[in-house]
GROMACS .gro file of N, CA, C and O in nm:
model
  520
    1MET      N    1   0.092  -0.128   0.011
    1MET     CA    2  -0.017   0.011  -0.019
    1MET      C    3   0.125   0.193   0.021
    1MET      O    4   0.142   0.172   0.159
    2GLU      N    5   0.073   0.266  -0.031
    2GLU     CA    6   0.141   0.335  -0.041
    2GLU      C    7   0.093   0.415   0.009
    2GLU      O    8  -0.075   0.404   0.027
    3SER      N    9   0.158   0.528   0.048
    3SER     CA   10   0.146   0.656   0.094
    3SER      C   11   0.123   0.769   0.065
    3SER      O   12   0.196   0.808  -0.059
    4THR      N   13   0.035   0.874   0.070
    4THR     CA   14   0.070   1.006   0.043
    4THR      C   15   0.018   1.063   0.052
    4THR      O   16  -0.067   1.087   0.179
    5ASN      N   17   0.020   1.213   0.059
    5ASN     CA   18   0.013   1.304   0.136
    5ASN      C   19  -0.097   1.436   0.049
    5ASN      O   20  -0.059   1.414  -0.081
    6ARG      N   21  -0.192   1.455   0.110
    6ARG     CA   22  -0.313   1.564   0.071
    6ARG      C   23  -0.305   1.723   0.134
    6ARG      O   24  -0.236   1.655   0.227
    7THR      N   25  -0.397   1.796   0.148
    7THR     CA   26  -0.416   1.934   0.167
    7THR      C   27  -0.605   1.970   0.254
    7THR      O   28  -0.595   1.878   0.155
    8ARG      N   29  -0.535   1.928   0.317
    8ARG     CA   30  -0.699   1.949   0.396
    8ARG      C   31  -0.777   2.080   0.313
    8ARG      O   32  -0.793   2.155   0.246
    9PRO      N   33  -0.916   2.026   0.245
    9PRO     CA   34  -0.977   2.122   0.194
    9PRO      C   35  -1.022   2.252   0.285
    9PRO      O   36  -1.034   2.211   0.383
   10SER      N   37  -1.043   2.334   0.252
   10SER     CA   38  -1.083   2.479   0.330
   10SER      C   39  -1.201   2.447   0.378
   10SER      O   40  -1.224   2.466   0.470
   11TRP      N   41  -1.283   2.354   0.334
   11TRP     CA   42  -1.360   2.382   0.390
   11TRP      C   43  -1.399   2.281   0.549
   11TRP      O   44  -1.502   2.267   0.625
   12VAL      N   45  -1.340   2.257   0.594
   12VAL     CA   46  -1.245   2.195   0.677
   12VAL      C   47  -1.213   2.272   0.813
   12VAL      O   48  -1.190   2.272   0.793
   13ASP      N   49  -1.371   2.289   0.920
   13ASP     CA   50  -1.351   2.401   1.030
   13ASP      C   51  -1.234   2.288   1.108
   13ASP      O   52  -1.224   2.192   1.170
   14ASN      N   53  -1.106   2.358   1.119
   14ASN     CA   54  -0.987   2.285   1.161
   14ASN      C   55  -1.044   2.295   1.402
   14ASN      O   56  -0.984   2.255   1.441
   15THR      N   57  -1.104   2.356   1.417
   15THR     CA   58  -1.156   2.448   1.534
   15THR      C   59  -1.207   2.279   1.546
   15THR      O   60  -1.207   2.230   1.703
   16ILE      N   61  -1.374   2.232   1.487
   16ILE     CA   62  -1.403   2.140   1.569
   16ILE      C   63  -1.350   2.015   1.493
   16ILE      O   64  -1.388   1.848   1.541
   17TYR      N   65  -1.290   1.976   1.397
   17TYR     CA   66  -1.199   1.909   1.368
   17TYR      C   67  -1.051   1.880   1.379
   17TYR      O   68  -0.995   1.934   1.266
   18PRO      N   69  -0.969   1.915   1.448
   18PRO     CA   70  -0.850   1.955   1.474
   18PRO      C   71  -0.715   1.779   1.450
   18PRO      O   72  -0.597   1.825   1.553
   19PHE      N   73  -0.765   1.729   1.391
   19PHE     CA   74  -0.659   1.605   1.414
   19PHE      C   75  -0.548   1.643   1.285
   19PHE      O   76  -0.606   1.646   1.166
   20ARG      N   77  -0.507   1.562   1.339
   20ARG     CA   78  -0.400   1.496   1.157
   20ARG      C   79  -0.410   1.367   1.052
   20ARG      O   80  -0.464   1.340   1.063
   21ASP      N   81  -0.471   1.465   0.948
   21ASP     CA   82  -0.468   1.376   0.842
   21ASP      C   83  -0.375   1.231   0.823
   21ASP      O   84  -0.257   1.335   0.800
   22ASN      N   85  -0.415   1.182   0.777
   22ASN     CA   86  -0.350   1.062   0.769
   22ASN      C   87  -0.383   1.051   0.656
   22ASN      O   88  -0.507   1.016   0.575
   23TRP      N   89  -0.349   0.956   0.481
   23TRP     CA   90  -0.394   0.937   0.359
   23TRP      C   91  -0.291   0.804   0.378
   23TRP      O   92  -0.145   0.785   0.365
   24MET      N   93  -0.347   0.693   0.247
   24MET     CA   94  -0.329   0.620   0.196
   24MET      C   95  -0.314   0.550   0.045
   24MET      O   96  -0.506   0.640   0.081
   25ILE      N   97  -0.279   0.552  -0.018
   25ILE     CA   98  -0.400   0.420  -0.130
   25ILE      C   99  -0.404   0.325  -0.165
   25ILE      O  100  -0.309   0.205  -0.047
   26ILE      N  101  -0.491   0.252  -0.162
   26ILE     CA  102  -0.562   0.102  -0.173
   26ILE      C  103  -0.679   0.099  -0.281
   26ILE      O  104  -0.767   0.141  -0.343
   27ASP      N  105  -0.620   0.045  -0.313
   27ASP     CA  106  -0.711  -0.028  -0.472
   27ASP      C  107  -0.716   0.055  -0.558
   27ASP      O  108  -0.788   0.101  -0.600
   28GLY      N  109  -0.662   0.161  -0.510
   28GLY     CA  110  -0.684   0.326  -0.605
   28GLY      C  111  -0.736   0.408  -0.567
   28GLY      O  112  -0.715   0.509  -0.598
   29HIS      N  113  -0.783   0.340  -0.435
   29HIS     CA  114  -0.879   0.446  -0.384
   29HIS      C  115  -0.766   0.543  -0.266
   29HIS      O  116  -0.696   0.475  -0.144
   30THR      N  117  -0.784   0.674  -0.246
   30THR     CA  118  -0.684   0.772  -0.180
   30THR      C  119  -0.803   0.731  -0.066
   30THR      O  120  -0.878   0.866  -0.065
   31ILE      N  121  -0.756   0.693   0.044
   31ILE     CA  122  -0.836   0.672   0.176
   31ILE      C  123  -0.752   0.810   0.283
   31ILE      O  124  -0.614   0.837   0.304
   32HIS      N  125  -0.842   0.825   0.312
   32HIS     CA  126  -0.808   0.999   0.454
   32HIS      C  127  -0.834   0.924   0.579
   32HIS      O  128  -0.983   0.821   0.602
   33TYR      N  129  -0.779   0.911   0.643
   33TYR     CA  130  -0.823   0.840   0.766
   33TYR      C  131  -0.755   0.973   0.921
   33TYR      O  132  -0.590   0.996   0.868
   34VAL      N  133  -0.745   0.919   1.054
   34VAL     CA  134  -0.834   0.979   1.175
   34VAL      C  135  -0.682   0.828   1.192
   34VAL      O  136  -0.800   0.803   1.246
   35ASP      N  137  -0.560   0.908   1.315
   35ASP     CA  138  -0.488   0.838   1.382
   35ASP      C  139  -0.460   0.864   1.520
   35ASP      O  140  -0.335   0.952   1.432
   36GLU      N  141  -0.564   0.934   1.613
   36GLU     CA  142  -0.486   0.981   1.710
   36GLU      C  143  -0.495   0.880   1.837
   36GLU      O  144  -0.511   0.810   1.900
   37GLY      N  145  -0.422   0.909   1.906
   37GLY     CA  146  -0.325   0.829   2.054
   37GLY      C  147  -0.246   0.738   2.133
   37GLY      O  148  -0.202   0.740   1.996
   38PRO      N  149  -0.219   0.713   2.207
   38PRO     CA  150  -0.092   0.640   2.167
   38PRO      C  151  -0.101   0.473   2.129
   38PRO      O  152  -0.172   0.407   2.137
   39ARG      N  153  -0.010   0.442   2.030
   39ARG     CA  154   0.028   0.330   2.003
   39ARG      C  155   0.006   0.218   2.077
   39ARG      O  156  -0.003   0.101   1.993
   40ASP      N  157   0.047   0.208   2.222
   40ASP     CA  158   0.023   0.130   2.250
   40ASP      C  159  -0.086   0.108   2.380
   40ASP      O  160  -0.099   0.007   2.471
   41LYS      N  161  -0.171   0.123   2.308
   41LYS     CA  162  -0.310   0.127   2.337
   41LYS      C  163  -0.393   0.042   2.304
   41LYS      O  164  -0.361   0.042   2.119
   42PRO      N  165  -0.559  -0.002   2.333
   42PRO     CA  166  -0.588  -0.070   2.248
   42PRO      C  167  -0.628  -0.016   2.154
   42PRO      O  168  -0.703   0.162   2.148
   43VAL      N  169  -0.726  -0.046   2.005
   43VAL     CA  170  -0.761   0.028   1.869
   43VAL      C  171  -0.869   0.050   1.950
   43VAL      O  172  -0.945  -0.017   1.918
   44LEU      N  173  -0.933   0.170   1.902
   44LEU     CA  174  -1.053   0.164   1.897
   44LEU      C  175  -1.091   0.178   1.727
   44LEU      O  176  -1.064   0.318   1.681
   45LEU      N  177  -1.154   0.165   1.604
   45LEU     CA  178  -1.150   0.137   1.474
   45LEU      C  179  -1.349   0.219   1.470
   45LEU      O  180  -1.422   0.101   1.488
   46PHE      N  181  -1.322   0.289   1.446
   46PHE     CA  182  -1.496   0.363   1.440
   46PHE      C  183  -1.464   0.377   1.314
   46PHE      O  184  -1.420   0.422   1.161
   47VAL      N  185  -1.594   0.298   1.223
   47VAL     CA  186  -1.630   0.247   1.116
   47VAL      C  187  -1.777   0.319   1.062
   47VAL      O  188  -1.898   0.284   1.182
   48HIS      N  189  -1.767   0.423   1.030
   48HIS     CA  190  -1.890   0.597   1.023
   48HIS      C  191  -2.022   0.435   0.915
   48HIS      O  192  -2.003   0.327   0.755
   49PRO      N  193  -2.147   0.492   0.855
   49PRO     CA  194  -2.252   0.421   0.836
   49PRO      C  195  -2.198   0.521   0.661
   49PRO      O  196  -2.120   0.611   0.650
   50GLY      N  197  -2.279   0.488   0.617
   50GLY     CA  198  -2.326   0.559   0.486
   50GLY      C  199  -2.298   0.701   0.398
   50GLY      O  200  -2.154   0.684   0.410
   51PRO      N  201  -2.347   0.735   0.378
   51PRO     CA  202  -2.266   0.860   0.393
   51PRO      C  203  -2.210   1.032   0.484
   51PRO      O  204  -2.177   1.130   0.503
   52GLY      N  205  -2.167   0.916   0.611
   52GLY     CA  206  -2.000   0.963   0.713
   52GLY      C  207  -1.931   0.993   0.684
   52GLY      O  208  -1.923   0.936   0.532
   53TRP      N  209  -1.846   1.034   0.788
   53TRP     CA  210  -1.765   1.045   0.731
   53TRP      C  211  -1.610   1.036   0.932
   53TRP      O  212  -1.703   1.039   0.967
   54SER      N  213  -1.526   0.970   0.855
   54SER     CA  214  -1.436   1.044   1.063
   54SER      C  215  -1.439   1.164   1.120
   54SER      O  216  -1.506   1.154   1.245
   55PHE      N  217  -1.571   1.219   1.067
   55PHE     CA  218  -1.634   1.363   1.145
   55PHE      C  219  -1.725   1.298   1.224
   55PHE      O  220  -1.724   1.341   1.332
   56THR      N  221  -1.762   1.271   1.239
   56THR     CA  222  -1.846   1.127   1.285
   56THR      C  223  -1.890   1.120   1.405
   56THR      O  224  -1.871   1.145   1.517
   57TYR      N  225  -1.768   1.115   1.439
   57TYR     CA  226  -1.637   1.057   1.515
   57TYR      C  227  -1.522   1.203   1.598
   57TYR      O  228  -1.490   1.113   1.710
   58ARG      N  229  -1.588   1.257   1.517
   58ARG     CA  230  -1.544   1.346   1.600
   58ARG      C  231  -1.464   1.383   1.772
   58ARG      O  232  -1.383   1.432   1.837
   59TYR      N  233  -1.633   1.364   1.834
   59TYR     CA  234  -1.613   1.417   1.946
   59TYR      C  235  -1.519   1.301   2.025
   59TYR      O  236  -1.485   1.357   2.134
   60HIS      N  237  -1.548   1.199   1.995
   60HIS     CA  238  -1.546   0.999   2.060
   60HIS      C  239  -1.410   1.051   2.080
   60HIS      O  240  -1.336   0.949   2.119
   61ILE      N  241  -1.308   1.069   1.909
   61ILE     CA  242  -1.175   1.089   1.945
   61ILE      C  243  -1.094   1.144   2.030
   61ILE      O  244  -1.073   1.159   2.088
   62ARG      N  245  -1.149   1.305   2.020
   62ARG     CA  246  -1.174   1.417   2.135
   62ARG      C  247  -1.132   1.353   2.274
   62ARG      O  248  -0.998   1.343   2.371
   63GLU      N  249  -1.249   1.312   2.266
   63GLU     CA  250  -1.198   1.186   2.374
   63GLU      C  251  -1.157   1.047   2.475
   63GLU      O  252  -1.131   1.096   2.605
   64LEU      N  253  -1.171   1.001   2.391
   64LEU     CA  254  -1.105   0.884   2.424
   64LEU      C  255  -0.977   0.851   2.332
   64LEU      O  256  -0.914   0.785   2.398
   65SER      N  257  -0.933   0.985   2.292
   65SER     CA  258  -0.788   0.882   2.278
   65SER      C  259  -0.624   0.903   2.342
   65SER      O  260  -0.580   0.913   2.316
   66HIS      N  261  -0.710   0.957   2.497
   66HIS     CA  262  -0.623   0.990   2.576
   66HIS      C  263  -0.607   0.813   2.636
   66HIS      O  264  -0.434   0.808   2.671
   67ASP      N  265  -0.663   0.737   2.597
   67ASP     CA  266  -0.689   0.642   2.639
   67ASP      C  267  -0.685   0.526   2.559
   67ASP      O  268  -0.680   0.404   2.590
   68PHE      N  269  -0.747   0.513   2.409
   68PHE     CA  270  -0.711   0.448   2.280
   68PHE      C  271  -0.641   0.567   2.203
   68PHE      O  272  -0.614   0.622   2.160
   69ARG      N  273  -0.594   0.385   2.152
   69ARG     CA  274  -0.578   0.444   1.997
   69ARG      C  275  -0.658   0.511   1.898
   69ARG      O  276  -0.738   0.394   1.860
   70CYS      N  277  -0.761   0.568   1.820
   70CYS     CA  278  -0.872   0.613   1.794
   70CYS      C  279  -0.786   0.612   1.635
   70CYS      O  280  -0.766   0.722   1.579
   71VAL      N  281  -0.889   0.547   1.576
   71VAL     CA  282  -0.876   0.526   1.452
   71VAL      C  283  -0.987   0.550   1.359
   71VAL      O  284  -1.081   0.401   1.364
   72ALA      N  285  -0.996   0.676   1.280
   72ALA     CA  286  -1.104   0.634   1.215
   72ALA      C  287  -1.036   0.657   1.003
   72ALA      O  288  -1.104   0.779   1.024
   73PRO      N  289  -1.071   0.526   0.881
   73PRO     CA  290  -1.094   0.555   0.825
   73PRO      C  291  -1.240   0.666   0.739
   73PRO      O  292  -1.319   0.673   0.816
   74ASP      N  293  -1.162   0.741   0.625
   74ASP     CA  294  -1.309   0.790   0.558
   74ASP      C  295  -1.351   0.655   0.427
   74ASP      O  296  -1.201   0.624   0.373
   75PHE      N  297  -1.440   0.570   0.367
   75PHE     CA  298  -1.453   0.484   0.248
   75PHE      C  299  -1.450   0.591   0.146
   75PHE      O  300  -1.470   0.687   0.152
   76PRO      N  301  -1.375   0.533   0.021
   76PRO     CA  302  -1.341   0.551  -0.112
   76PRO      C  303  -1.515   0.692  -0.088
   76PRO      O  304  -1.601   0.648  -0.144
   77GLY      N  305  -1.492   0.810  -0.175
   77GLY     CA  306  -1.620   0.894  -0.138
   77GLY      C  307  -1.666   0.917  -0.059
   77GLY      O  308  -1.728   1.033  -0.101
   78TYR      N  309  -1.626   0.887   0.089
   78TYR     CA  310  -1.696   0.941   0.152
   78TYR      C  311  -1.635   1.065   0.234
   78TYR      O  312  -1.442   1.013   0.245
   79GLY      N  313  -1.597   1.172   0.353
   79GLY     CA  314  -1.582   1.206   0.426
   79GLY      C  315  -1.394   1.299   0.301
   79GLY      O  316  -1.418   1.350   0.179
   80LEU      N  317  -1.334   1.332   0.343
   80LEU     CA  318  -1.234   1.324   0.228
   80LEU      C  319  -1.140   1.240   0.168
   80LEU      O  320  -0.999   1.244   0.121
   81SER      N  321  -1.175   1.148   0.156
   81SER     CA  322  -1.113   1.027   0.064
   81SER      C  323  -1.223   1.036  -0.100
   81SER      O  324  -1.303   1.083  -0.155
   82HIS      N  325  -1.149   0.986  -0.199
   82HIS     CA  326  -1.097   0.931  -0.244
   82HIS      C  327  -1.152   0.801  -0.366
   82HIS      O  328  -1.041   0.755  -0.354
   83ALA      N  329  -1.283   0.793  -0.507
   83ALA     CA  330  -1.293   0.658  -0.505
   83ALA      C  331  -1.194   0.690  -0.621
   83ALA      O  332  -1.245   0.712  -0.694
   84ALA      N  333  -1.171   0.528  -0.621
   84ALA     CA  334  -1.106   0.471  -0.746
   84ALA      C  335  -1.291   0.452  -0.894
   84ALA      O  336  -1.396   0.445  -0.813
   85ASN      N  337  -1.213   0.484  -0.964
   85ASN     CA  338  -1.349   0.466  -1.097
   85ASN      C  339  -1.325   0.344  -1.069
   85ASN      O  340  -1.261   0.252  -1.070
   86GLY      N  341  -1.519   0.275  -1.121
   86GLY     CA  342  -1.496   0.192  -1.083
   86GLY      C  343  -1.581   0.114  -1.010
   86GLY      O  344  -1.641   0.006  -0.950
   87TYR      N  345  -1.583   0.220  -0.865
   87TYR     CA  346  -1.649   0.181  -0.702
   87TYR      C  347  -1.802   0.136  -0.712
   87TYR      O  348  -1.801   0.270  -0.777
   88HIS      N  349  -1.855   0.121  -0.716
   88HIS     CA  350  -2.014   0.130  -0.685
   88HIS      C  351  -2.032   0.147  -0.591
   88HIS      O  352  -2.176   0.070  -0.551
   89TYR      N  353  -1.914   0.136  -0.399
   89TYR     CA  354  -2.025   0.160  -0.278
   89TYR      C  355  -2.102   0.017  -0.173
   89TYR      O  356  -2.219   0.070  -0.181
   90THR      N  357  -2.040  -0.061  -0.204
   90THR     CA  358  -2.117  -0.163  -0.159
   90THR      C  359  -2.049  -0.185  -0.043
   90THR      O  360  -1.947  -0.179  -0.021
   91LEU      N  361  -2.171  -0.258   0.052
   91LEU     CA  362  -2.164  -0.329   0.143
   91LEU      C  363  -1.997  -0.372   0.144
   91LEU      O  364  -1.915  -0.434   0.210
   92SER      N  365  -1.998  -0.499   0.056
   92SER     CA  366  -1.891  -0.597   0.039
   92SER      C  367  -1.762  -0.500  -0.008
   92SER      O  368  -1.626  -0.555   0.026
   93GLU      N  369  -1.752  -0.368  -0.044
   93GLU     CA  370  -1.660  -0.334  -0.154
   93GLU      C  371  -1.617  -0.233   0.001
   93GLU      O  372  -1.485  -0.277  -0.049
   94GLN      N  373  -1.658  -0.198   0.042
   94GLN     CA  374  -1.637  -0.119   0.141
   94GLN      C  375  -1.494  -0.256   0.298
   94GLN      O  376  -1.423  -0.224   0.388
   95ALA      N  377  -1.634  -0.314   0.262
   95ALA     CA  378  -1.568  -0.429   0.367
   95ALA      C  379  -1.481  -0.529   0.296
   95ALA      O  380  -1.326  -0.464   0.385
   96GLU      N  381  -1.392  -0.465   0.158
   96GLU     CA  382  -1.259  -0.483   0.099
   96GLU      C  383  -1.187  -0.433   0.180
   96GLU      O  384  -1.067  -0.442   0.209
   97VAL      N  385  -1.222  -0.242   0.220
   97VAL     CA  386  -1.105  -0.158   0.197
   97VAL      C  387  -1.137  -0.100   0.352
   97VAL      O  388  -1.013  -0.163   0.390
   98LEU      N  389  -1.190  -0.251   0.443
   98LEU     CA  390  -1.093  -0.206   0.592
   98LEU      C  391  -1.052  -0.319   0.615
   98LEU      O  392  -1.011  -0.300   0.679
   99THR      N  393  -1.049  -0.389   0.529
   99THR     CA  394  -0.945  -0.551   0.536
   99THR      C  395  -0.810  -0.472   0.512
   99THR      O  396  -0.740  -0.541   0.598
  100ARG      N  397  -0.818  -0.419   0.417
  100ARG     CA  398  -0.721  -0.385   0.290
  100ARG      C  399  -0.628  -0.295   0.391
  100ARG      O  400  -0.523  -0.247   0.483
  101PHE      N  401  -0.733  -0.183   0.462
  101PHE     CA  402  -0.686  -0.106   0.569
  101PHE      C  403  -0.655  -0.111   0.691
  101PHE      O  404  -0.521  -0.103   0.720
  102VAL      N  405  -0.676  -0.197   0.733
  102VAL     CA  406  -0.666  -0.279   0.864
  102VAL      C  407  -0.512  -0.337   0.868
  102VAL      O  408  -0.461  -0.358   0.923
  103GLN      N  409  -0.497  -0.425   0.809
  103GLN     CA  410  -0.434  -0.460   0.731
  103GLN      C  411  -0.260  -0.387   0.693
  103GLN      O  412  -0.190  -0.411   0.709
  104ALA      N  413  -0.269  -0.255   0.660
  104ALA     CA  414  -0.205  -0.188   0.557
  104ALA      C  415  -0.112  -0.101   0.730
  104ALA      O  416  -0.021  -0.091   0.743
  105LEU      N  417  -0.166  -0.059   0.811
  105LEU     CA  418  -0.224  -0.047   0.929
  105LEU      C  419  -0.112  -0.130   1.072
  105LEU      O  420  -0.092  -0.106   1.209
  106HIS      N  421  -0.114  -0.252   1.028
  106HIS     CA  422  -0.077  -0.381   1.145
  106HIS      C  423  -0.152  -0.356   1.253
  106HIS      O  424  -0.077  -0.380   1.374
  107LEU      N  425  -0.369  -0.333   1.223
  107LEU     CA  426  -0.398  -0.297   1.335
  107LEU      C  427  -0.443  -0.444   1.439
  107LEU      O  428  -0.477  -0.533   1.333
  108ASP      N  429  -0.432  -0.463   1.526
  108ASP     CA  430  -0.468  -0.573   1.592
  108ASP      C  431  -0.499  -0.571   1.766
  108ASP      O  432  -0.500  -0.379   1.791
  109ASN      N  433  -0.550  -0.625   1.830
  109ASN     CA  434  -0.636  -0.537   2.013
  109ASN      C  435  -0.746  -0.482   1.959
  109ASN      O  436  -0.708  -0.348   2.030
  110ILE      N  437  -0.808  -0.503   1.827
  110ILE     CA  438  -0.907  -0.433   1.859
  110ILE      C  439  -1.077  -0.403   1.884
  110ILE      O  440  -1.118  -0.490   1.903
  111ILE      N  441  -1.129  -0.274   1.865
  111ILE     CA  442  -1.264  -0.226   1.922
  111ILE      C  443  -1.364  -0.144   1.861
  111ILE      O  444  -1.288  -0.084   1.824
  112VAL      N  445  -1.410  -0.252   1.769
  112VAL     CA  446  -1.505  -0.170   1.690
  112VAL      C  447  -1.638  -0.075   1.771
  112VAL      O  448  -1.694  -0.148   1.813
  113TRP      N  449  -1.626   0.097   1.693
  113TRP     CA  450  -1.775   0.105   1.713
  113TRP      C  451  -1.818   0.149   1.569
  113TRP      O  452  -1.741   0.234   1.485
  114ALA      N  453  -1.934   0.079   1.590
  114ALA     CA  454  -1.947   0.121   1.429
  114ALA      C  455  -2.131   0.161   1.436
  114ALA      O  456  -2.183   0.081   1.592
  115ASN      N  457  -2.187   0.176   1.385
  115ASN     CA  458  -2.389   0.221   1.372
  115ASN      C  459  -2.402   0.184   1.212
  115ASN      O  460  -2.354   0.214   1.106
  116ASP      N  461  -2.519   0.123   1.245
  116ASP     CA  462  -2.586   0.107   1.118
  116ASP      C  463  -2.508   0.074   1.009
  116ASP      O  464  -2.487  -0.018   1.017
  117ALA      N  465  -2.502   0.059   0.863
  117ALA     CA  466  -2.485   0.016   0.825
  117ALA      C  467  -2.277  -0.055   0.808
  117ALA      O  468  -2.191  -0.092   0.780
  118GLY      N  469  -2.233   0.069   0.937
  118GLY     CA  470  -2.059   0.063   0.984
  118GLY      C  471  -2.066  -0.123   0.978
  118GLY      O  472  -1.961  -0.141   0.992
  119GLY      N  473  -2.193  -0.157   1.118
  119GLY     CA  474  -2.192  -0.301   1.155
  119GLY      C  475  -2.157  -0.389   1.045
  119GLY      O  476  -2.062  -0.519   1.068
  120PRO      N  477  -2.264  -0.330   0.908
  120PRO     CA  478  -2.205  -0.473   0.894
  120PRO      C  479  -2.065  -0.560   0.840
  120PRO      O  480  -2.021  -0.590   0.747
  121ILE      N  481  -2.007  -0.411   0.751
  121ILE     CA  482  -1.942  -0.339   0.673
  121ILE      C  483  -1.799  -0.411   0.850
  121ILE      O  484  -1.684  -0.452   0.730
  122SER      N  485  -1.783  -0.396   0.892
  122SER     CA  486  -1.714  -0.429   1.026
  122SER      C  487  -1.730  -0.548   1.010
  122SER      O  488  -1.598  -0.607   1.002
  123ILE      N  489  -1.859  -0.685   0.976
  123ILE     CA  490  -1.846  -0.835   1.016
  123ILE      C  491  -1.806  -0.783   0.948
  123ILE      O  492  -1.664  -0.940   0.876
  124LEU      N  493  -1.820  -0.854   0.777
  124LEU     CA  494  -1.747  -0.869   0.689
  124LEU      C  495  -1.644  -0.861   0.623
  124LEU      O  496  -1.517  -0.918   0.558
  125GLY      N  497  -1.578  -0.697   0.644
  125GLY     CA  498  -1.426  -0.664   0.684
  125GLY      C  499  -1.328  -0.716   0.773
  125GLY      O  500  -1.236  -0.720   0.700
  126LEU      N  501  -1.340  -0.780   0.927
  126LEU     CA  502  -1.289  -0.783   1.019
  126LEU      C  503  -1.251  -0.990   1.038
  126LEU      O  504  -1.203  -1.025   1.026
  127ALA      N  505  -1.416  -1.041   1.004
  127ALA     CA  506  -1.417  -1.147   1.036
  127ALA      C  507  -1.283  -1.239   0.930
  127ALA      O  508  -1.189  -1.331   1.020
  128PRO      N  509  -1.270  -1.217   0.831
  128PRO     CA  510  -1.155  -1.283   0.806
  128PRO      C  511  -1.041  -1.232   0.820
  128PRO      O  512  -0.938  -1.349   0.787
  129ILE      N  513  -1.012  -1.173   0.867
  129ILE     CA  514  -0.900  -1.093   0.940
  129ILE      C  515  -0.923  -1.185   1.111
  129ILE      O  516  -0.726  -1.100   1.131
  130SER      N  517  -0.925  -1.200   1.136
  130SER     CA  518  -0.977  -1.214   1.311
  130SER      C  519  -0.869  -1.334   1.296
  130SER      O  520  -0.828  -1.444   1.259
   0.00000   0.00000   0.00000
């Protein structure tokens, strides 16, 4: 997986979303994610639903990043991520991206925090790598 640096768009309010931006390329998608907190703590993996993005979890990340490593990706085409051509936004495609994302960051000791469609995406994406 390649890494890339991008610039945060001016429409993102840094006072309410004060996190460092991280980027990686997965299967041609430019994936934005938040990774805050100590690396030696359990991982809280925030999985957003349909039209959401990591911004959805900004308050949770701010409060919990002292005791957990808080990781929140934006799925392709949502938030600050960009989808590659041919992406269809299906749960199975999002699950595949989540699998590759977790593998790329070598995440383990994960606690999943998901709601709505984030639940099935997490089950589909994380079950094969458990």
